[in-house]
Short mmCIF file of C-alpha atoms in Angstrom, two decimals:
data_model
loop_
_atom_site.label_atom_id
_atom_site.label_comp_id
_atom_site.label_asym_id
_atom_site.label_seq_id
_atom_site.Cartn_x
_atom_site.Cartn_y
_atom_site.Cartn_z
CA MET W 1 -8.31 -35.26 131.17
CA ASP W 2 -9.53 -38.20 129.86
CA ARG W 3 -8.10 -41.23 131.99
CA SER W 4 -10.32 -44.35 130.88
CA PRO W 5 -7.99 -47.25 131.39
CA VAL W 6 -6.35 -48.66 127.90
CA SER W 7 -7.31 -52.12 127.07
CA LEU W 8 -4.64 -53.90 126.58
CA SER W 9 -4.10 -57.42 125.39
CA VAL W 10 -1.01 -60.02 126.47
CA ALA W 11 -0.86 -63.21 124.95
CA PRO W 12 1.89 -65.51 124.25
CA ALA W 13 3.55 -66.29 120.71
CA PRO W 14 2.70 -66.35 117.88
CA HIS W 15 1.31 -63.47 117.26
CA VAL W 16 -0.64 -63.58 113.97
CA ARG W 17 -2.55 -61.02 112.15
CA LYS W 18 -4.33 -63.05 109.76
CA SER W 19 -7.27 -65.11 109.76
CA VAL W 20 -5.20 -68.57 109.82
CA SER W 21 -5.40 -71.06 112.58
CA PRO W 22 -2.33 -73.45 113.20
CA ASP W 23 -3.69 -76.18 111.46
CA TYR W 24 -4.23 -74.02 108.61
CA SER W 25 -0.50 -73.96 108.25
CA ALA W 26 -0.06 -77.44 109.54
CA PHE W 27 -1.50 -78.51 106.04
CA ASP W 28 0.65 -75.77 104.48
CA LEU W 29 3.97 -77.64 106.10
CA LEU W 30 2.05 -80.95 104.88
CA ILE W 31 2.47 -80.15 101.59
CA ALA W 32 5.53 -78.79 101.61
CA LEU W 33 6.48 -82.29 103.14
CA LEU W 34 5.15 -84.65 100.61
CA PRO W 35 8.10 -84.29 98.22
CA ALA W 36 10.78 -85.13 100.39
CA LEU W 37 7.92 -87.34 101.97
CA ILE W 38 7.10 -89.21 98.78
CA ILE W 39 10.85 -89.87 97.59
CA GLY W 40 11.97 -90.48 101.24
CA VAL W 41 9.67 -93.64 100.71
CA LEU W 42 10.60 -94.42 97.61
CA SER W 43 14.29 -94.34 98.10
CA PHE W 44 13.92 -96.71 101.69
CA GLY W 45 10.82 -98.48 100.77
CA ALA W 46 7.68 -99.34 102.85
CA ARG W 47 9.51 -99.00 106.22
CA ALA W 48 9.88 -95.03 106.37
CA ALA W 49 6.29 -94.42 105.50
CA VAL W 50 5.26 -96.82 108.75
CA LEU W 51 7.94 -94.73 110.36
CA ALA W 52 6.72 -91.47 109.28
CA ALA W 53 2.79 -92.73 110.42
CA VAL W 54 3.79 -93.77 113.62
CA GLY W 55 5.95 -90.19 114.46
CA ALA W 56 2.83 -87.93 113.27
CA VAL W 57 -0.09 -90.66 115.12
CA CYS W 58 2.09 -91.36 118.36
CA ALA W 59 2.57 -87.31 118.25
CA TRP W 60 -1.49 -86.62 117.97
CA LEU W 61 -2.37 -89.30 120.41
CA PHE W 62 0.40 -87.71 123.37
CA SER W 63 -1.08 -84.11 122.48
CA ALA W 64 -4.63 -85.64 122.56
CA ILE W 65 -3.71 -87.06 126.25
CA ALA W 66 -2.11 -84.06 127.39
CA GLY W 67 -5.15 -82.22 126.32
CA LEU W 68 -7.35 -84.68 128.55
CA ILE W 69 -5.11 -84.38 131.33
CA LYS W 70 -5.13 -80.68 131.00
CA LYS W 71 -9.17 -81.05 130.46
CA SER W 72 -8.53 -78.99 127.26
CA PRO W 73 -8.69 -82.08 124.91
CA ALA W 74 -7.90 -80.69 121.12
CA TRP W 75 -8.72 -83.49 119.13
CA SER W 76 -8.15 -81.62 115.88
CA ASP W 77 -4.95 -80.45 117.08
CA ALA W 78 -2.79 -81.36 113.38
CA SER W 79 0.43 -79.38 114.79
CA SER W 80 1.27 -82.15 116.93
CA ALA W 81 1.26 -84.44 114.11
CA MET W 82 3.38 -81.97 112.28
CA THR W 83 5.64 -82.44 115.08
CA GLY W 84 5.72 -85.92 114.85
CA LEU W 85 5.92 -86.26 111.13
CA LEU W 86 9.17 -83.95 111.24
CA LEU W 87 11.24 -85.57 113.53
CA ALA W 88 10.42 -89.32 112.01
CA MET W 89 11.82 -87.47 108.68
CA LEU W 90 14.61 -86.79 110.35
CA LEU W 91 15.21 -90.43 111.43
CA PRO W 92 17.18 -92.65 109.49
CA ALA W 93 14.81 -95.35 107.58
CA ASN W 94 16.32 -98.30 109.43
CA ALA W 95 15.87 -97.21 113.27
CA PRO W 96 13.64 -99.14 115.12
CA ILE W 97 9.44 -98.59 115.18
CA PHE W 98 9.57 -97.61 119.01
CA ILE W 99 11.91 -94.58 118.02
CA PRO W 100 9.52 -92.41 116.49
CA ALA W 101 7.22 -93.06 119.24
CA LEU W 102 9.86 -92.17 121.68
CA GLY W 103 10.72 -89.08 120.72
CA ALA W 104 7.16 -87.99 119.60
CA PHE W 105 6.81 -88.76 123.84
CA VAL W 106 10.16 -86.70 124.27
CA ALA W 107 8.47 -83.59 121.45
CA VAL W 108 5.22 -83.40 123.00
CA ILE W 109 5.24 -84.44 126.64
CA VAL W 110 8.28 -83.22 127.63
CA VAL W 111 9.68 -80.05 125.46
CA ARG W 112 6.26 -78.88 124.87
CA GLU W 113 3.71 -79.67 127.66
CA LEU W 114 6.34 -79.76 130.64
CA THR W 115 7.57 -76.34 129.97
CA GLY W 116 4.60 -74.16 129.30
CA GLY W 117 2.14 -76.19 126.55
CA ALA W 118 1.59 -75.26 122.92
CA SER W 119 2.69 -71.77 122.22
CA LYS W 120 4.95 -71.18 125.30
CA ASN W 121 7.91 -73.48 124.68
CA ILE W 122 11.20 -72.23 124.16
CA PHE W 123 12.85 -75.25 122.25
CA ASN W 124 11.27 -76.47 119.19
CA PRO W 125 9.84 -79.97 120.09
CA ALA W 126 11.03 -82.46 116.97
CA MET W 127 14.40 -80.99 117.22
CA ALA W 128 15.01 -81.21 120.52
CA ALA W 129 13.48 -84.81 119.93
CA VAL W 130 15.64 -85.73 117.05
CA ILE W 131 18.94 -84.33 119.09
CA PHE W 132 17.69 -86.38 122.34
CA ILE W 133 17.75 -89.62 119.93
CA LEU W 134 20.52 -88.88 118.43
CA LEU W 135 22.72 -88.52 122.07
CA VAL W 136 20.70 -91.50 123.57
CA PHE W 137 21.41 -93.70 120.31
CA PRO W 138 24.28 -92.41 118.67
CA ASP W 139 25.14 -95.66 116.38
CA MET W 140 22.17 -95.88 115.03
CA MET W 141 21.71 -92.56 114.27
CA ASN W 142 25.14 -92.09 112.35
CA ASP W 143 24.15 -95.17 110.70
CA LEU W 144 22.42 -93.74 107.60
CA PRO W 145 21.25 -95.72 105.13
CA SER W 146 21.46 -95.33 101.19
CA PRO W 147 18.56 -95.38 98.79
CA ARG W 148 17.95 -97.57 97.09
CA SER W 149 18.88 -96.56 93.91
CA SER W 150 20.11 -93.59 92.32
CA LEU W 151 17.11 -91.01 92.33
CA GLU W 152 17.21 -89.64 88.31
CA TRP W 153 14.86 -87.20 88.89
CA PHE W 154 16.42 -84.54 87.15
CA GLY W 155 17.85 -86.18 83.78
CA ASP W 156 21.34 -85.12 83.14
CA ALA W 157 22.38 -81.81 84.43
CA PRO W 158 23.37 -79.13 82.28
CA ASN W 159 27.31 -79.10 81.20
CA PHE W 160 27.58 -76.05 83.03
CA TYR W 161 27.06 -77.81 86.27
CA VAL W 162 28.35 -80.93 85.08
CA ASN W 163 31.60 -79.34 84.32
CA HIS W 164 31.63 -76.60 87.12
CA LEU W 165 29.51 -78.26 90.32
CA SER W 166 29.30 -81.97 89.44
CA GLY W 167 29.46 -82.62 93.53
CA PHE W 168 26.69 -79.77 93.66
CA TRP W 169 23.85 -81.22 91.13
CA ALA W 170 24.35 -85.05 92.94
CA ALA W 171 23.67 -83.71 96.10
CA LEU W 172 20.86 -81.52 95.55
CA SER W 173 19.22 -84.58 93.46
CA GLY W 174 20.04 -86.75 96.69
CA LYS W 175 22.26 -89.93 96.04
CA GLY W 176 24.11 -90.17 99.46
CA PRO W 177 23.16 -91.69 102.71
CA ALA W 178 20.95 -89.46 104.60
CA SER W 179 17.96 -89.95 106.75
CA ILE W 180 14.43 -90.28 105.66
CA GLY W 181 13.38 -86.62 105.29
CA THR W 182 16.43 -85.15 104.02
CA VAL W 183 17.78 -87.64 100.83
CA CYS W 184 16.72 -85.69 98.08
CA PRO W 185 17.74 -81.53 99.05
CA ALA W 186 15.69 -80.28 95.66
CA ALA W 187 12.19 -81.86 97.04
CA LEU W 188 12.99 -80.06 100.19
CA ILE W 189 13.77 -76.77 98.06
CA ALA W 190 10.75 -77.03 96.56
CA GLY W 191 8.33 -77.74 99.72
CA GLY W 192 10.26 -74.84 101.16
CA VAL W 193 9.97 -72.40 98.19
CA TYR W 194 6.29 -73.41 98.89
CA LEU W 195 6.05 -72.24 102.45
CA LEU W 196 7.82 -69.20 101.63
CA MET W 197 5.21 -68.45 98.88
CA ARG W 198 2.52 -68.95 101.53
CA LYS W 199 4.49 -66.61 104.20
CA VAL W 200 4.25 -70.02 106.42
CA SER W 201 8.36 -70.16 106.66
CA ASP W 202 9.81 -66.47 107.06
CA ARG W 203 11.63 -65.07 104.25
CA LYS W 204 14.25 -62.89 106.66
CA ILE W 205 15.41 -66.01 108.92
CA THR W 206 15.55 -68.41 105.69
CA ALA W 207 17.53 -66.16 103.75
CA SER W 208 19.50 -63.95 106.08
CA CYS W 209 20.44 -68.34 107.59
CA LEU W 210 21.26 -69.58 103.95
CA ALA W 211 23.54 -66.45 102.96
CA THR W 212 25.80 -66.83 106.07
CA ALA W 213 25.61 -70.51 105.71
CA PHE W 214 26.92 -69.64 102.36
CA ILE W 215 29.36 -66.59 103.07
CA LEU W 216 31.34 -68.13 105.89
CA PRO W 217 32.49 -71.60 103.95
CA ALA W 218 32.94 -69.59 100.86
CA CYS W 219 35.11 -67.28 102.56
CA PHE W 220 37.61 -69.09 104.83
CA VAL W 221 37.40 -72.72 102.98
CA SER W 222 36.31 -72.69 98.73
CA LEU W 223 33.36 -71.94 96.61
CA ASN W 224 31.69 -75.67 96.14
CA ASP W 225 32.29 -76.90 99.49
CA ALA W 226 29.71 -72.94 100.41
CA LEU W 227 27.48 -74.86 97.48
CA LEU W 228 27.42 -78.07 98.58
CA GLY W 229 27.31 -77.01 102.01
CA ILE W 230 23.74 -74.63 101.31
CA ILE W 231 22.01 -77.28 100.20
CA ASN W 232 23.18 -80.00 102.72
CA GLY W 233 19.81 -82.29 103.20
CA PRO W 234 19.67 -81.53 107.61
CA LEU W 235 20.63 -77.59 106.98
CA ILE W 236 18.05 -77.27 104.19
CA PHE W 237 15.50 -78.98 106.05
CA THR W 238 15.92 -77.41 109.71
CA VAL W 239 16.22 -73.73 107.91
CA LEU W 240 12.75 -74.03 105.73
CA PHE W 241 10.95 -76.16 108.22
CA LEU W 242 11.70 -75.83 111.41
CA ALA W 243 13.35 -72.11 112.39
CA SER W 244 10.25 -70.35 111.03
CA ASP W 245 8.20 -72.29 113.78
CA PRO W 246 6.73 -68.76 115.26
CA VAL W 247 6.77 -69.91 118.86
CA THR W 248 10.74 -70.22 119.14
CA SER W 249 11.62 -67.89 116.56
CA PRO W 250 12.02 -63.97 117.24
CA VAL W 251 8.81 -61.34 116.29
CA THR W 252 10.90 -58.13 115.51
CA SER W 253 12.04 -57.91 111.97
CA ALA W 254 15.54 -57.54 113.27
CA GLY W 255 15.59 -59.95 115.62
CA LYS W 256 14.75 -62.58 112.97
CA ILE W 257 17.53 -61.51 111.20
CA ILE W 258 20.27 -61.75 114.13
CA TYR W 259 18.77 -65.27 114.35
CA GLY W 260 19.25 -66.28 111.07
CA VAL W 261 22.39 -64.78 110.45
CA GLY W 262 23.63 -66.79 114.44
CA LEU W 263 21.54 -70.16 113.07
CA GLY W 264 23.67 -70.49 109.78
CA PHE W 265 26.94 -69.29 112.10
CA LEU W 266 26.53 -72.08 114.36
CA ALA W 267 25.78 -74.70 112.26
CA VAL W 268 28.47 -74.24 110.11
CA ILE W 269 31.03 -74.03 113.08
CA ILE W 270 30.05 -77.32 114.60
CA LYS W 271 29.37 -78.44 111.29
CA ASN W 272 33.06 -77.77 110.41
CA MET W 273 35.16 -78.31 113.93
CA GLY W 274 32.69 -80.13 115.84
CA VAL W 275 32.60 -84.03 116.73
CA TYR W 276 29.03 -84.16 114.61
CA SER W 277 28.35 -84.63 110.89
CA ASP W 278 25.59 -82.29 111.27
CA GLY W 279 25.26 -79.01 113.18
CA ALA W 280 21.77 -77.53 112.21
CA GLY W 281 19.90 -79.12 115.17
CA PHE W 282 21.86 -77.68 117.67
CA ALA W 283 22.58 -74.55 116.04
CA LEU W 284 19.20 -74.46 116.58
CA LEU W 285 18.85 -75.47 120.26
CA LEU W 286 21.38 -72.85 121.09
CA MET W 287 19.18 -70.20 118.95
CA ASN W 288 16.08 -70.55 120.30
CA THR W 289 17.70 -70.44 124.09
CA LEU W 290 18.47 -66.88 122.88
CA VAL W 291 15.00 -65.80 121.22
CA TRP W 292 14.04 -64.23 124.41
CA PHE W 293 17.11 -61.89 124.40
CA ILE W 294 17.64 -60.88 121.03
CA ASP W 295 13.74 -59.40 120.66
CA LEU W 296 14.39 -57.99 124.16
CA LYS W 297 17.79 -56.79 124.49
CA LEU W 298 19.70 -57.12 121.61
CA VAL W 299 16.79 -55.68 118.83
CA PRO W 300 16.68 -52.93 121.08
CA LYS W 301 20.29 -51.98 120.96
CA LEU W 302 20.69 -53.36 117.25
CA GLY W 303 17.82 -52.85 116.03
CA ARG W 304 18.18 -49.91 113.69
CA ILE W 305 21.47 -50.72 112.38
CA ILE W 306 20.11 -53.88 111.10
CA ASP W 307 16.77 -51.75 110.10
CA PHE W 308 19.02 -49.60 108.44
CA PHE W 309 21.21 -52.21 105.71
CA ALA W 310 17.77 -54.50 105.72
CA ASP W 311 15.99 -51.21 103.93
CA LEU W 312 18.89 -50.64 101.91
CA ALA W 313 18.83 -54.02 100.69
CA ALA W 314 14.89 -53.85 99.48
CA LEU W 315 15.73 -50.78 97.75
CA ALA W 316 18.58 -52.58 96.19
CA ALA W 317 16.08 -55.58 95.42
CA ALA W 318 13.58 -53.06 94.18
CA GLY W 319 15.78 -50.73 91.74
CA PHE W 320 17.05 -54.27 90.23
CA LYS W 321 13.53 -55.70 89.67
CA LYS W 322 12.16 -52.15 87.99
CA ARG W 323 15.68 -52.29 86.01
CA PHE W 324 15.10 -55.97 85.05
CA ARG W 325 11.42 -55.42 83.56
CA ARG W 326 12.36 -52.63 81.66
CA GLU W 327 15.05 -54.14 80.15
CA VAL W 328 12.94 -56.92 79.41
CA LYS W 329 10.33 -54.73 78.01
CA GLU W 330 13.15 -52.61 75.83
CA MET E 1 9.60 -67.23 161.90
CA SER E 2 12.41 -65.39 159.73
CA GLU E 3 14.64 -67.65 160.60
CA LYS E 4 11.93 -70.35 159.40
CA LYS E 5 11.49 -68.06 155.94
CA ASP E 6 15.10 -68.23 155.01
CA SER E 7 15.47 -71.91 156.29
CA LEU E 8 12.55 -73.01 153.73
CA LEU E 9 13.62 -70.28 151.28
CA LEU E 10 17.42 -71.94 151.64
CA LYS E 11 16.36 -75.55 150.55
CA ILE E 12 14.09 -74.50 147.93
CA ILE E 13 17.17 -71.99 146.13
CA LEU E 14 18.97 -75.30 146.83
CA LEU E 15 17.00 -77.68 145.48
CA ASP E 16 15.97 -75.77 142.27
CA ASN E 17 19.97 -75.08 141.79
CA ILE E 18 21.26 -78.50 142.32
CA LEU E 19 18.12 -80.03 140.10
CA THR E 20 18.31 -77.28 137.27
CA VAL E 21 21.82 -76.33 136.63
CA GLN E 22 25.45 -77.99 136.72
CA LEU E 23 24.35 -81.79 137.44
CA VAL E 24 22.73 -82.79 134.92
CA LEU E 25 24.15 -79.66 132.82
CA MET E 26 27.86 -80.53 132.24
CA SER E 27 28.45 -84.41 133.77
CA PRO E 28 27.45 -86.27 130.94
CA ALA E 29 29.93 -83.95 128.64
CA PHE E 30 33.08 -84.77 130.44
CA ALA E 31 32.25 -88.54 131.85
CA ALA E 32 31.81 -89.51 128.08
CA SER E 33 35.86 -88.56 127.72
CA ALA E 34 37.09 -89.72 131.12
CA LYS E 35 38.79 -92.69 131.24
CA LYS E 36 36.70 -93.78 134.66
CA PRO E 37 33.17 -92.31 133.73
CA TRP E 38 31.57 -93.30 137.10
CA LEU E 39 34.65 -91.61 138.91
CA CYS E 40 34.40 -88.25 136.97
CA ALA E 41 30.28 -88.26 137.76
CA ALA E 42 31.06 -88.75 141.41
CA VAL E 43 33.67 -86.06 141.82
CA PHE E 44 32.10 -83.83 139.79
CA ALA E 45 28.77 -84.06 142.06
CA LEU E 46 29.97 -83.77 145.35
CA LEU E 47 31.94 -81.15 144.42
CA PHE E 48 29.00 -79.32 143.08
CA LEU E 49 27.07 -79.98 145.82
CA GLY E 50 29.76 -78.81 148.69
CA CYS E 51 30.09 -75.98 147.09
CA ARG E 52 26.48 -75.09 146.58
CA THR E 53 25.59 -76.31 149.86
CA GLY E 54 28.81 -74.27 151.80
CA LEU E 55 28.21 -71.19 149.37
CA TYR E 56 24.51 -70.61 150.26
CA LEU E 57 25.05 -71.45 154.28
CA LEU E 58 28.13 -68.47 154.14
CA SER E 59 25.95 -66.25 151.82
CA ALA E 60 22.06 -67.05 153.66
CA LYS E 61 22.05 -64.44 156.27
CA LYS E 62 23.82 -61.46 152.99
CA ARG E 63 22.40 -61.79 150.23
CA ASN E 64 24.19 -58.99 148.35
CA ILE E 65 25.85 -58.78 145.11
CA PHE E 66 28.88 -60.53 146.44
CA TYR E 67 26.67 -63.79 146.57
CA LYS E 68 24.91 -63.20 143.50
CA THR E 69 28.28 -63.05 141.51
CA ALA E 70 30.12 -65.68 143.68
CA ASP E 71 26.53 -68.19 142.86
CA PHE E 72 27.24 -67.02 139.06
CA LEU E 73 30.73 -67.46 138.83
CA HIS E 74 31.19 -70.45 140.93
CA ALA E 75 30.39 -73.29 138.87
CA PRO E 76 32.70 -72.42 135.80
CA ILE E 77 35.92 -71.88 138.05
CA ILE E 78 34.83 -75.32 140.08
CA SER E 79 34.37 -77.24 136.12
CA ALA E 80 37.47 -75.87 135.43
CA ALA E 81 39.10 -76.95 138.54
CA ALA E 82 37.47 -80.40 137.68
CA ALA E 83 38.56 -80.27 133.99
CA LEU E 84 42.39 -79.76 135.43
CA PHE E 85 41.80 -82.58 137.72
CA PHE E 86 41.21 -84.98 135.04
CA MET E 87 42.39 -83.35 131.55
CA THR E 88 44.69 -81.17 130.07
CA PRO E 89 45.17 -77.62 131.16
CA ARG E 90 43.83 -76.73 127.47
CA ASP E 91 40.31 -78.53 128.31
CA SER E 92 40.00 -77.13 131.92
CA LEU E 93 39.53 -73.87 130.05
CA VAL E 94 37.35 -74.93 127.12
CA CYS E 95 34.90 -76.12 130.37
CA GLY E 96 35.49 -73.13 132.50
CA ALA E 97 34.74 -71.09 129.22
CA THR E 98 31.69 -73.82 127.88
CA VAL E 99 30.14 -73.66 131.81
CA LEU E 100 30.11 -70.16 132.25
CA LEU E 101 28.04 -70.02 128.73
CA SER E 102 26.00 -73.04 130.06
CA GLU E 103 25.32 -70.64 132.85
CA LEU E 104 24.67 -67.36 131.12
CA ILE E 105 21.93 -69.03 128.48
CA LEU E 106 20.47 -70.80 131.13
CA ALA E 107 19.87 -67.77 133.38
CA LEU E 108 18.15 -66.05 129.80
CA ILE E 109 15.96 -68.90 129.32
CA ASN E 110 14.72 -69.20 133.57
CA GLY E 111 14.12 -65.59 133.22
CA ARG E 112 11.92 -66.39 129.98
CA ILE E 113 10.27 -69.26 132.16
CA ARG E 114 9.34 -66.91 134.96
CA VAL E 115 7.56 -64.14 132.75
CA SER E 116 5.46 -66.64 131.13
CA ASP E 117 2.43 -67.79 132.15
CA ILE E 118 3.61 -70.95 133.19
CA ASN E 119 1.82 -73.11 136.01
CA PRO E 120 4.24 -72.00 139.02
CA ALA E 121 4.40 -75.73 140.18
CA LEU E 122 5.88 -76.94 137.28
CA ARG E 123 7.86 -73.87 136.75
CA ILE E 124 10.69 -76.21 138.77
CA ILE E 125 10.44 -78.97 136.25
CA ALA E 126 10.34 -76.75 133.45
CA GLU E 127 13.94 -75.27 134.36
CA CYS E 128 15.30 -78.55 134.85
CA ILE E 129 13.82 -79.76 131.63
CA SER E 130 15.42 -76.39 129.73
CA ALA E 131 18.65 -77.56 131.34
CA CYS E 132 18.70 -80.36 129.89
CA ILE E 133 17.74 -79.33 126.91
CA LEU E 134 20.80 -77.02 126.97
CA SER E 135 23.21 -79.82 128.02
CA MET E 136 22.04 -81.44 125.29
CA ALA E 137 22.81 -78.52 122.38
CA MET E 138 25.93 -77.66 124.37
CA LEU E 139 27.19 -81.06 123.93
CA GLY E 140 26.83 -80.19 120.11
CA LEU E 141 29.88 -77.11 120.65
CA ARG E 142 32.27 -80.14 121.41
CA PHE E 143 35.32 -79.55 119.38
#
């Protein structure tokens, strides 16, 4: 019997199976963030752009310094700059200039480098830094400014929405107080759709999280609240731009669904019952801690059941699509 | 030689646990809602320090299942007792349950850090940071 040793390659996440680099994904992320960033700058003025730039540049600098200390300089690490940009977009536009710099330090040095470095961190660096700033400077973070003027990017909504979902449409176009990046959920959704099409964001995590965040309030509160809940800026931002981070999310198919459901569930519970107005950030950090447990312990036990339902849903979707095409042809 | 090793191990475990878990984990949450935050934090620190030291001194010679279970459960019990001292029975229950949940999650995090190929010298720092971030995330569960 041939007993030649098998060569196994062991490496930490992300396990990418195609020819993309983290910088390439970061470029996609930048394109996806641009609509929300532009609307944020138009709504809050040049200060929003300055905060975003400070966040991105400082994160890149801290990453470069960490690389120098570790003697593995990565001057072209675009993903660090994206971390800085992401956290700056979750800050209010009236934040002092040092806040995104402090956030970048916490995200890159404390959360990422000191817990093992890139691709070994347990928590999402950008969100951990935002929660840190929220707890240290609660007054500043809760004092969200209103946009300069009402944004009417989409003109008048169709009568159906005006009659039934006026609050929904208003929330979607972004008229209330918000942070730089979450002022217009419609722009976030557009960017999120791009990321889903480019397969940078994970469809299973996104769909399961949004479905949970919709179903829970729809069952226990009202349909209108459920609709308003899922287009809540911070939730959309977290789900579409942060939850699918390959380092801090599960790698198994069933694990992704469990992770998404847990994220949506915790976000709704914390938002509706907790003392904080938004629960998505806390929910993301709590779910980050459970990723290892989900992938290695929970999925082997529950994975088959979840896979069965996922296959069933995929079959139903395929059948519906086929029937729809046939009807269109007829 | 064996006693020296035990003593060193004891110190490492003690430092690890004191730094990592409860002091950083729960005192901010309670101190924030107490009338005298400094007193609350001090009582917590003394209780945790005293209980952990006592537990490790007693169980250093005999590391068995009881020791592990006690190690896992004493923090929730002390938290509940301390919360009862400062707040209401309902708060006490919530505190106990929250700390137990934190302990469980922290055990998972520490497990993950240990299985990764992180520099052993940085491991204790990584565990402390994880505990701090977890404590921040747990603050979101204040209802």
